[in-house]
mmCIF file of C-alpha atoms in Angstrom:
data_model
loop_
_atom_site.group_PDB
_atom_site.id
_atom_site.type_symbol
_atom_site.label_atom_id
_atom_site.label_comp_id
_atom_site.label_asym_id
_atom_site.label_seq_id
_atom_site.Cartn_x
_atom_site.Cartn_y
_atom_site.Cartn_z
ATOM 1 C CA UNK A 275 158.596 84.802 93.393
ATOM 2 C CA UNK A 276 159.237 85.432 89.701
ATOM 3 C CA UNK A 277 162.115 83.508 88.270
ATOM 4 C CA UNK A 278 163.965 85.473 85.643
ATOM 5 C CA UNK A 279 163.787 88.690 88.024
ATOM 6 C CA UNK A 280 165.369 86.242 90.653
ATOM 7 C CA UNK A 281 168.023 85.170 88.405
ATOM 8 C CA UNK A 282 169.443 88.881 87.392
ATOM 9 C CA UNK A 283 169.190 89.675 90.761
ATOM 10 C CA UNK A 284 171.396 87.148 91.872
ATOM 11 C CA UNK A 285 173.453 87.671 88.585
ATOM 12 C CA UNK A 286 174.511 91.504 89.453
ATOM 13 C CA UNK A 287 174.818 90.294 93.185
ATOM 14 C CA UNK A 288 177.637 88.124 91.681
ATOM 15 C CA UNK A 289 178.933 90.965 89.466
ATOM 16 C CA UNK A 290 179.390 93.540 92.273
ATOM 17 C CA UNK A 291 180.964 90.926 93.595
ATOM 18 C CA UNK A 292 183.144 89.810 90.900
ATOM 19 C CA UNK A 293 184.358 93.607 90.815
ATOM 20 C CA UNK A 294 185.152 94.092 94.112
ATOM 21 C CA UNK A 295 187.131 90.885 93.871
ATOM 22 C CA UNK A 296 189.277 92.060 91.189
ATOM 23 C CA UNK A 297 189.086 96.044 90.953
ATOM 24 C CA UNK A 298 189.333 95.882 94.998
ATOM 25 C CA UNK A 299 192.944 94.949 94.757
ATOM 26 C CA UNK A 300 193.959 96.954 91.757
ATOM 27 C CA UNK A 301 192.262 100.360 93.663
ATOM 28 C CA UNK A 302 193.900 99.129 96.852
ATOM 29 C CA UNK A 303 197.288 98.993 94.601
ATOM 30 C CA UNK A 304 196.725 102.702 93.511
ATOM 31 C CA UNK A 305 196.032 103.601 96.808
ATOM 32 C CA UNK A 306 199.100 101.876 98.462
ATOM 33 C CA UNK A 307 201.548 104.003 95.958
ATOM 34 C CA UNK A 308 201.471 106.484 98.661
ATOM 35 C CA UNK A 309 200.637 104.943 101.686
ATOM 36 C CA UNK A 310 203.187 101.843 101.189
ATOM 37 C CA UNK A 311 205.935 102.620 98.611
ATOM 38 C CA UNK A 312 208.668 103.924 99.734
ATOM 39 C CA UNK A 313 210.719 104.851 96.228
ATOM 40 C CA UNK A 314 209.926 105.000 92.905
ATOM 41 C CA UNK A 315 211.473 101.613 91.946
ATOM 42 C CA UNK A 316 208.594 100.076 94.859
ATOM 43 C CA UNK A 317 206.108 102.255 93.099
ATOM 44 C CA UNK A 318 207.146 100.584 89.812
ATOM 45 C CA UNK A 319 206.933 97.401 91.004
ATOM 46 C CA UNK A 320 203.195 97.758 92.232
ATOM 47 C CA UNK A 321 202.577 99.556 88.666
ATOM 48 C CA UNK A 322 203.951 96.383 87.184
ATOM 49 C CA UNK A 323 201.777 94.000 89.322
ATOM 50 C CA UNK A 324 198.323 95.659 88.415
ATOM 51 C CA UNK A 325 199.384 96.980 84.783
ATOM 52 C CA UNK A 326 197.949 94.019 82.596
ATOM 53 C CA UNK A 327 194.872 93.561 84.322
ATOM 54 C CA UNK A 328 193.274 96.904 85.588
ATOM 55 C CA UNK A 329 191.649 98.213 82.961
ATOM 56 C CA UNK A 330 190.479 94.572 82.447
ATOM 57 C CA UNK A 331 189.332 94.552 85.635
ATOM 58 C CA UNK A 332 187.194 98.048 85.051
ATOM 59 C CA UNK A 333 185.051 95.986 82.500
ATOM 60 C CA UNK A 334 182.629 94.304 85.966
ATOM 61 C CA UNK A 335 181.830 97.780 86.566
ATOM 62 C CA UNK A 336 180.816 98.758 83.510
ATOM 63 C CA UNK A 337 179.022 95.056 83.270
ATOM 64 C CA UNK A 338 176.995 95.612 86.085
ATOM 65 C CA UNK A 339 176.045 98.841 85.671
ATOM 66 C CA UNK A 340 174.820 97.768 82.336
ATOM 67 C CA UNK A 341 173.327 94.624 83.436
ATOM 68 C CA UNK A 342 171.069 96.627 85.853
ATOM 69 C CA UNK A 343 170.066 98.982 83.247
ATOM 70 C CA UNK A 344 168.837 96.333 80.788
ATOM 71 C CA UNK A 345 167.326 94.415 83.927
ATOM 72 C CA UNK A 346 166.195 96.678 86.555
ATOM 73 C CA UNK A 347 165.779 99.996 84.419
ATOM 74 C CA UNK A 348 163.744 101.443 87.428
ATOM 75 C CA UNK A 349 166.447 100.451 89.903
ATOM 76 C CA UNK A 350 169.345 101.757 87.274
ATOM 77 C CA UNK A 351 167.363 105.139 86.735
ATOM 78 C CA UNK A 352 166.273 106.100 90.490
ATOM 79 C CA UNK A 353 169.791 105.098 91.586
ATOM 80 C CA UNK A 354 171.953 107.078 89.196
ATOM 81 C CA UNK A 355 169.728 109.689 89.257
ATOM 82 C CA UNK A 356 169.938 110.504 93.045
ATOM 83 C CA UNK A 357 173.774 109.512 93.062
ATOM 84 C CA UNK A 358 174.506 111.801 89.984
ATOM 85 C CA UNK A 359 176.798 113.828 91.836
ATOM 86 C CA UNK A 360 178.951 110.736 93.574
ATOM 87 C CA UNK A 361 179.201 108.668 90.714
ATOM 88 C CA UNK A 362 180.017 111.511 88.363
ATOM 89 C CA UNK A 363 183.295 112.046 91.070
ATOM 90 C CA UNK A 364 183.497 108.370 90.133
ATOM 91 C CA UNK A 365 184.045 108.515 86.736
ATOM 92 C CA UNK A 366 186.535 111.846 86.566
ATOM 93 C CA UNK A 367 188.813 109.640 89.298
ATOM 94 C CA UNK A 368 188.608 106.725 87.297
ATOM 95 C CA UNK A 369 189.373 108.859 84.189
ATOM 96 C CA UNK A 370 192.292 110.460 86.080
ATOM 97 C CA UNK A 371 193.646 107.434 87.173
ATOM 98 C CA UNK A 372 193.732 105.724 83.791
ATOM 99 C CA UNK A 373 195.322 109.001 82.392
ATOM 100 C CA UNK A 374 197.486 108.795 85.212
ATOM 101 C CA UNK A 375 199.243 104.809 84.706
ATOM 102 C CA UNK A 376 199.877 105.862 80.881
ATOM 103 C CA UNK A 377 201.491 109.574 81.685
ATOM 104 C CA UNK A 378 203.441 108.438 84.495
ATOM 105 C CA UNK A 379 206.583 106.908 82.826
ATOM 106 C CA UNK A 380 206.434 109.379 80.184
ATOM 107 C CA UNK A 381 209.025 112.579 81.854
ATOM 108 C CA UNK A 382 211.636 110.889 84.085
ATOM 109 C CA UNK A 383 211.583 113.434 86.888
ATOM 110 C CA UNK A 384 210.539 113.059 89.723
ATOM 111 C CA UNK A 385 208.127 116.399 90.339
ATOM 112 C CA UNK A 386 206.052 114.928 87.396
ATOM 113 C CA UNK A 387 205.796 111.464 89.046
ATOM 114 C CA UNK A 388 205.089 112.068 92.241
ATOM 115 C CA UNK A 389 201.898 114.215 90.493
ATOM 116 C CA UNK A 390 200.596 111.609 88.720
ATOM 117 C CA UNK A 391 201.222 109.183 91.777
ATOM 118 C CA UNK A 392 198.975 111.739 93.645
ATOM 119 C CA UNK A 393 196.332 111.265 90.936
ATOM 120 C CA UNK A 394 196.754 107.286 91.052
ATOM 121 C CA UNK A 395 195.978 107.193 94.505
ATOM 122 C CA UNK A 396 193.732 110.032 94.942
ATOM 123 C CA UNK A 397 191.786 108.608 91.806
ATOM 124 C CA UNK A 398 191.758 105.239 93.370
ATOM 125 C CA UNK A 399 190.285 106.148 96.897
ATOM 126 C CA UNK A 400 187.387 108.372 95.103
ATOM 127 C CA UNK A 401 186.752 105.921 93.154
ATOM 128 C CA UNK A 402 186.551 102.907 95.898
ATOM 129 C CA UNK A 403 184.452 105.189 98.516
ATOM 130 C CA UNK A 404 181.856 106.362 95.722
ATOM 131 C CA UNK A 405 181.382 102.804 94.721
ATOM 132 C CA UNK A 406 181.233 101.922 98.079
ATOM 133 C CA UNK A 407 178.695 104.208 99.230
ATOM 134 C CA UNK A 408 176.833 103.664 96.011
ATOM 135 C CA UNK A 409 176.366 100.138 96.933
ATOM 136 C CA UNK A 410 175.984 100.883 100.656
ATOM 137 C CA UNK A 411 172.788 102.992 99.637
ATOM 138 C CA UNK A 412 171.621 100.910 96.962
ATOM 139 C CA UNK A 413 170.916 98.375 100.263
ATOM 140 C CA UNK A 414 170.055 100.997 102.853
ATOM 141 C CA UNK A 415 167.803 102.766 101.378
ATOM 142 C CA UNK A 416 167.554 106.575 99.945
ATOM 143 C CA UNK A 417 165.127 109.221 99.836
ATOM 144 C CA UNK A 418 163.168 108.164 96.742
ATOM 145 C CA UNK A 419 159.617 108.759 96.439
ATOM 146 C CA UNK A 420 156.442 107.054 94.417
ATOM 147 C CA UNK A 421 157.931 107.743 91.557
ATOM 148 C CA UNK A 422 161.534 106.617 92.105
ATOM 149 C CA UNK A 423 162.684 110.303 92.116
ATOM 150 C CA UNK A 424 165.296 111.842 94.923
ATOM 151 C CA UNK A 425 163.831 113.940 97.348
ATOM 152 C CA UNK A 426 166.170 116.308 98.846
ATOM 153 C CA UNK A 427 169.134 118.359 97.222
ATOM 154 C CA UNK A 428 171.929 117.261 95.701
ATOM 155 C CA UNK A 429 173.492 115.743 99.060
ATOM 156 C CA UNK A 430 170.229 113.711 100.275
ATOM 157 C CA UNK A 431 172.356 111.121 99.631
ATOM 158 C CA UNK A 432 174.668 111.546 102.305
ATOM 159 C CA UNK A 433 174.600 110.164 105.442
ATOM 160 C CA UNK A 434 175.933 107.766 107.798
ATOM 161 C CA UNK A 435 175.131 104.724 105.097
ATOM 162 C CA UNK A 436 177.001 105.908 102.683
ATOM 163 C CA UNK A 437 179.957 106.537 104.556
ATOM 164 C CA UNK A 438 180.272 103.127 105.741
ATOM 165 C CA UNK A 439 179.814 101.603 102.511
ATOM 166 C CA UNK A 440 182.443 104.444 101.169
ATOM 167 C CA UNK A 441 185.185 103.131 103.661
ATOM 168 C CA UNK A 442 183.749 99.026 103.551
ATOM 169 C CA UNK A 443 185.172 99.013 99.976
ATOM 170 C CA UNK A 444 188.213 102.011 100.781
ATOM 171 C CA UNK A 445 188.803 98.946 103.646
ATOM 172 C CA UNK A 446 188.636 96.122 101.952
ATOM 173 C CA UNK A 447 190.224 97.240 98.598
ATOM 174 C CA UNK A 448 193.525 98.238 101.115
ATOM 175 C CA UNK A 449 193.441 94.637 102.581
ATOM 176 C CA UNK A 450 193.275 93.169 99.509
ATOM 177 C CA UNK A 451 195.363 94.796 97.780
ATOM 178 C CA UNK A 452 197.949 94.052 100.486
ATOM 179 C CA UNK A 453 197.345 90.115 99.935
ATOM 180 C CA UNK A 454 197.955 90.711 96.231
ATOM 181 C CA UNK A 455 200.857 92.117 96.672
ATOM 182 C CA UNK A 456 202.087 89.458 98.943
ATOM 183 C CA UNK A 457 201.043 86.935 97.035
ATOM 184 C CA UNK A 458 202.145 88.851 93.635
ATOM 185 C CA UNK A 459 205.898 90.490 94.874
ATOM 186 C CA UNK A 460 208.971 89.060 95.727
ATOM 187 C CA UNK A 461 211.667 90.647 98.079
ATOM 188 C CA UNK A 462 210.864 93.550 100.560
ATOM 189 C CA UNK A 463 208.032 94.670 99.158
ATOM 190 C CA UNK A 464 206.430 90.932 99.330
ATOM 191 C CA UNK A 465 207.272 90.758 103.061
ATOM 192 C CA UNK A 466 206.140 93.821 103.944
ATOM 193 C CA UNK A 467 203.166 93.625 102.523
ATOM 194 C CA UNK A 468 202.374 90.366 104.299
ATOM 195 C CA UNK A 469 203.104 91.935 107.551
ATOM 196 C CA UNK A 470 200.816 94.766 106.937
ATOM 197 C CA UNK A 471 198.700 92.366 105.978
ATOM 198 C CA UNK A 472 198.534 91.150 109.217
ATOM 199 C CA UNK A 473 198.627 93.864 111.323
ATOM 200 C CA UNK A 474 195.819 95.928 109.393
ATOM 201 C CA UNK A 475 193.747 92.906 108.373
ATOM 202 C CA UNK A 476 191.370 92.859 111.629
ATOM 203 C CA UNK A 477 190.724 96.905 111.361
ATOM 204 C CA UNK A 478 190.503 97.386 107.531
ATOM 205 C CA UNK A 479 187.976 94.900 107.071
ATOM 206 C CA UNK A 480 185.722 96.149 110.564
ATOM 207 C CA UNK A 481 183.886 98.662 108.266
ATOM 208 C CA UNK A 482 182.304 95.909 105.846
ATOM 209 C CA UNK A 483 181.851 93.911 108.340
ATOM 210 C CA UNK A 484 179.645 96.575 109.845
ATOM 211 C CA UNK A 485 178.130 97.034 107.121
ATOM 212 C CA UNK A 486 176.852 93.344 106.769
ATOM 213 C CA UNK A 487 176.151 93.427 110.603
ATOM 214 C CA UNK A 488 173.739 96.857 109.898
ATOM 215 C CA UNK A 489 171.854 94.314 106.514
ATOM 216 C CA UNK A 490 171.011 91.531 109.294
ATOM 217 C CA UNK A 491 169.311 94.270 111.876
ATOM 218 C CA UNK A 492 167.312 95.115 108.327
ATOM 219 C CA UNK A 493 166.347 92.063 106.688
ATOM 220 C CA UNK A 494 168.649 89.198 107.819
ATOM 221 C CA UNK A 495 167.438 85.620 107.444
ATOM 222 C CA UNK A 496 168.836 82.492 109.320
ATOM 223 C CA UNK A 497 171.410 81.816 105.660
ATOM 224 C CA UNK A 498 172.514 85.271 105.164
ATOM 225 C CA UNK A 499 173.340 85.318 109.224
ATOM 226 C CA UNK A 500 175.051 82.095 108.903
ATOM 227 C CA UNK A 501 176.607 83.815 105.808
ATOM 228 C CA UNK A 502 178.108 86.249 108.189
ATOM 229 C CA UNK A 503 179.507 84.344 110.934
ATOM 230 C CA UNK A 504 181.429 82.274 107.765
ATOM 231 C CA UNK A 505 182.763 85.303 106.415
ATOM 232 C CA UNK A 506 184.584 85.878 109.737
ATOM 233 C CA UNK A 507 185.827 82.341 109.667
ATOM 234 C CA UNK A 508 187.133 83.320 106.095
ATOM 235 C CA UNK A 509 188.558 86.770 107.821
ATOM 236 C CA UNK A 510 190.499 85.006 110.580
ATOM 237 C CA UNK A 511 191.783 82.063 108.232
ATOM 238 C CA UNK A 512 193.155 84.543 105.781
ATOM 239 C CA UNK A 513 194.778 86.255 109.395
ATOM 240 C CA UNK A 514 196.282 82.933 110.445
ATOM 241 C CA UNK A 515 197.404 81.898 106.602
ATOM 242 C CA UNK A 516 199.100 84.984 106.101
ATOM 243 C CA UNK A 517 200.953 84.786 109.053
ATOM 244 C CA UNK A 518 202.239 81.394 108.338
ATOM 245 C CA UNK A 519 203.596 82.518 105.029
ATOM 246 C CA UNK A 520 200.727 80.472 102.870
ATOM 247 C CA UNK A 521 199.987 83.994 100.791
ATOM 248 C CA UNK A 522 197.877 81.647 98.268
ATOM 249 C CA UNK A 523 196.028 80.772 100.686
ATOM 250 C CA UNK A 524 195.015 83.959 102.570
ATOM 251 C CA UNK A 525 194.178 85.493 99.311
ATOM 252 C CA UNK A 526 191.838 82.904 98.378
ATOM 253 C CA UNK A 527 190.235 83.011 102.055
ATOM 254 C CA UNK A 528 190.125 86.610 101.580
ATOM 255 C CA UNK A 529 188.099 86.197 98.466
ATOM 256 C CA UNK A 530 185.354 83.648 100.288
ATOM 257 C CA UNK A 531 185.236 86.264 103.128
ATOM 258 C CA UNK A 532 184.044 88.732 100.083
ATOM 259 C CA UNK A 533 181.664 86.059 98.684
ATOM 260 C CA UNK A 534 179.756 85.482 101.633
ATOM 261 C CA UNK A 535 180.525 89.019 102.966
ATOM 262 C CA UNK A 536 178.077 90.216 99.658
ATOM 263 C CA UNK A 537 175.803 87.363 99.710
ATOM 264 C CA UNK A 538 174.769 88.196 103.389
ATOM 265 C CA UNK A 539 174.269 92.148 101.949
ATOM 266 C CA UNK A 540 172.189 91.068 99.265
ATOM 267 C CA UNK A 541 170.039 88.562 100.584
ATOM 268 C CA UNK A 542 169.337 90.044 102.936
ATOM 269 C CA UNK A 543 168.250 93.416 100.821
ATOM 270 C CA UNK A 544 166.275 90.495 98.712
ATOM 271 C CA UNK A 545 163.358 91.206 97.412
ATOM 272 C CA UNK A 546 164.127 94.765 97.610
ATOM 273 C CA UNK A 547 166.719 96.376 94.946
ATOM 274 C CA UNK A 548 166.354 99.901 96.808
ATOM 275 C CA UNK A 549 164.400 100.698 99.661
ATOM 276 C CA UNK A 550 162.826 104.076 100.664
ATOM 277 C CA UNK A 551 163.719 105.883 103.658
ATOM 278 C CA UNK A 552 160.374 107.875 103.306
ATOM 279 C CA UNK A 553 157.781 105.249 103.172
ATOM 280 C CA UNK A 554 158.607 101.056 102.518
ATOM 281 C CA UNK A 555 155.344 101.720 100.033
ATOM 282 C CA UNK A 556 157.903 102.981 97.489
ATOM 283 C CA UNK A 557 160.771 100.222 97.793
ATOM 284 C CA UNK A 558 161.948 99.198 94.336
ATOM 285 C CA UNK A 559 162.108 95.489 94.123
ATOM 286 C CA UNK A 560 162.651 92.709 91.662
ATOM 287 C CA UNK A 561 158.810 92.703 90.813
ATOM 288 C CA UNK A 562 158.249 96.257 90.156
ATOM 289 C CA UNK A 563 161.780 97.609 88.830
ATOM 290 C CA UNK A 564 162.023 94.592 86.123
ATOM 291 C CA UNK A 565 161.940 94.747 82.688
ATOM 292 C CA UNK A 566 159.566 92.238 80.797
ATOM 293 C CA UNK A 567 160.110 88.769 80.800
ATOM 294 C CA UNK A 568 161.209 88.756 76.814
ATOM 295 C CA UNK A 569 164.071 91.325 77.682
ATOM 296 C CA UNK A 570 165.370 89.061 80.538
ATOM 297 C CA UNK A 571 164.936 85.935 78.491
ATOM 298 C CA UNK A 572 167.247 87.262 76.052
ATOM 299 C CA UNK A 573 169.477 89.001 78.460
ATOM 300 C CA UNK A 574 169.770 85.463 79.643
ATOM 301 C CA UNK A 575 170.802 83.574 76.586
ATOM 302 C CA UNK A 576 173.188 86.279 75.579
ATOM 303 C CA UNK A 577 174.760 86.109 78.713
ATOM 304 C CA UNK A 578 174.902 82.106 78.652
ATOM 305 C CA UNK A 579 176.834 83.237 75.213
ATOM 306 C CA UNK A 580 179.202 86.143 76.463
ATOM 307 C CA UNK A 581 180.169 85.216 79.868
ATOM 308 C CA UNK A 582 182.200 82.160 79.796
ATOM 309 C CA UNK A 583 184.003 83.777 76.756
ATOM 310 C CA UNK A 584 184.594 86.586 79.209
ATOM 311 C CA UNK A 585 185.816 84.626 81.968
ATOM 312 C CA UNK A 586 187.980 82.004 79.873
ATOM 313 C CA UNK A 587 189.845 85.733 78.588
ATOM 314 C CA UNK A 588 190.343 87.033 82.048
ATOM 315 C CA UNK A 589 191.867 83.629 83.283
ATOM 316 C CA UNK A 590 194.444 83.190 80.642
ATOM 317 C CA UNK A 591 195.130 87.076 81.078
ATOM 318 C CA UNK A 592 196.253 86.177 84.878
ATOM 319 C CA UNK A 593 197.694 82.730 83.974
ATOM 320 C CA UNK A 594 200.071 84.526 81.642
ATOM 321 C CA UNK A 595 201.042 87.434 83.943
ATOM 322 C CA UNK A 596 201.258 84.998 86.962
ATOM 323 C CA UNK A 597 204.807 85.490 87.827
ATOM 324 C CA UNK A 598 205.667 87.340 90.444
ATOM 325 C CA UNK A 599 207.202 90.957 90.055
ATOM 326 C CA UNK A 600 210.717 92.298 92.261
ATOM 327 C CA UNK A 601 212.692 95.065 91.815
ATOM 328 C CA UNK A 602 215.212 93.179 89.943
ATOM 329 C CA UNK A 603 212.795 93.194 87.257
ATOM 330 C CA UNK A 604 212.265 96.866 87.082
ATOM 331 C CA UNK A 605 215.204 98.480 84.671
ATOM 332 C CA UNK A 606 216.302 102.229 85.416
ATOM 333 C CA UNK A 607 214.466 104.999 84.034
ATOM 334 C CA UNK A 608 215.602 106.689 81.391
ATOM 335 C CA UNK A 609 214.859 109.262 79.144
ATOM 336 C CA UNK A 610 214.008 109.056 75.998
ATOM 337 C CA UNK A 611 212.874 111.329 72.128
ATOM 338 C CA UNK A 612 209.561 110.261 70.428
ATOM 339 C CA UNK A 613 209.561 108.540 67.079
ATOM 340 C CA UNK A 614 208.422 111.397 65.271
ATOM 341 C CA UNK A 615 211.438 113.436 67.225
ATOM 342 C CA UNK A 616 214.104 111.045 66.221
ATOM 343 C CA UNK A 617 212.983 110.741 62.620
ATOM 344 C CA UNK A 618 213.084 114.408 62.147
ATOM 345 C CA UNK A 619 216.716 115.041 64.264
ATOM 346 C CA UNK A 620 217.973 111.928 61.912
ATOM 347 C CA UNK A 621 220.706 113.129 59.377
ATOM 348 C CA UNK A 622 219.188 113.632 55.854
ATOM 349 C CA UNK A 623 220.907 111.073 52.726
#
């Protein structure tokens, strides 16, 4: 098996997963603004938790997307290509939802909050099922031909696959979220989100957990099987942690449940980086969607370069905004003229 092909393989493996580790919560935080808060001083206080770090967060999307261009650009092309339409709905949520967190605060009524809580969440749950169902496919397979092209219309794409990969993420991001929250709030909203927590844990997270259980039946091997039956251990550890109040604790074992949930995925899609539902002859895999050994070599050093900078940034990022948010911390809204209004209403010398 070739090395360097190996290597990126295994390196966007752990950058999906790095991005559902961190985006999952911060989508699962927009989505809970309408499921979970119940005021606008609860909605502030989940704002708060996820303000410095989302758009941080964003940047392992936009990573991995790029890493697979550079080093699969057969993979990148057939799969963007026949997901235009899903990831396109992608992008205008995320858009939306970033538009959203900075126009929120800016009228203090609450018609024009409760719209742009409506595009938080709404933008958040597109956003988690397209990725979802993106990566569901990218392992399942789609209609591509010889060429790598889509056959089919603009909804080939959608099928049973896709929509458990759509709600795997939608799940998990709502779980996770949950033990962020926990783990992140103080007061009622930290309670209650560690007894959601609980209660939703063991049906939130049956979706992924399908969806690893459907990769075995495909291509499982005797580690990524293993794999599985750890992530459950992870599963019902987080269950029993959060339960006993150890919120630490039952995030972290909700983050090994995502490492090994992945892992199982993609080794067991390994070799193949997107197989064909119309004939296994035109599977895509790390030997035939590469790029040249020169590109991955550099991609390589670069990254040796880039991504402890990267990581050292995003941990002193979370190590300074590590204190945990209550509604005692959230003043009262208030109204307010712009700079450029004040200067000009200011009496003349």
């Amino acid at each position: 098996m070739e090395l360097l092909p190996t290597i990126w393989f295994i390196a966007i493996a752990v950058l999906w997963t790095g991005y559902l580790f961190l985006e999952g919560f911060d989508l699962g935080v927009g989505m809970l603004m309408k499921l979970f808060a119940r005021n606008n001083t609860e909605r502030r206080v989940l704002l708060n938790t996820i303000g410095p770090v989302w758009d941080g967060n964003e940047v392992w999307l936009l990573t991995a997307g790029g890493a697979t261009f550079a080093a699969f650009p057969l993979w990148y092309a057939s799969l963007f290509s026949a997901l235009y339409l899903p990831l396109l709905l992608v992008l205008v949520a995320l858009i939306f939802r970033a538009v959203a967190f900075e126009y929120r605060g800016k009228v203090d009524t609450p018609q024009w909050r409760a719209r742009w809580d409506w595009a938080i969440a709404l933008g958040s749950l597109v956003a988690a099922f397209g990725v979802g169902a993106a990566l569901g496919l990218t392992t399942t397979g789609l209609p591509v031909n010889a060429n790598g092209d889509r056959v089919g219309g603009p909804f080939a794409w959608f099928n049973a696959n896709a929509v458990l990969g759509g709600l795997a993420v939608v799940g998990f991001s709502l779980v996770h979220a949950l033990a962020f929250l926990a783990l992140k709030t103080d007061g009622e909203v930290r309670h209650r989100a560690r007894q959601w927590f609980v209660r939703l844990l063991p049906v939130l997270l049956l979706p992924i957990a399908g969806w690893a259980v459907v990769m075995q039946f495909q291509g499982g091997k005797a580690w990524t099987i293993a794999a599985v039956v750890a992530a459950v251990v992870a599963a019902a550890a987080a269950w029993n942690f959060a339960r006993g109040g150890a919120e630490g604790k039952a995030f972290l074992s909700l983050g090994v449940f995502l490492v090994l949930g992945t892992a199982s995925v993609f080794g067991a899609a390994f070799p193949v980086v997107l197989p064909s539902t119309l004939d296994p002859a035109f599977n895509l895999t790390i030997s035939n969607a590469s790029s040249s050994d020169y590109t991955l070599g550099l991609m390589t050093i670069v990254a040796c370069i880039g991504l402890p900078l990267v990581l050292a940034y995003q941990a002193w990022t979370y190590w300074v905004f590590r204190r945990r948010v209550s509604s005692a911390h959230i003043p009262e809204a208030h109204s307010f003229l712009p700079a450029i209004a004040s200067r000009a209403l200011a009496p003349k010398d």
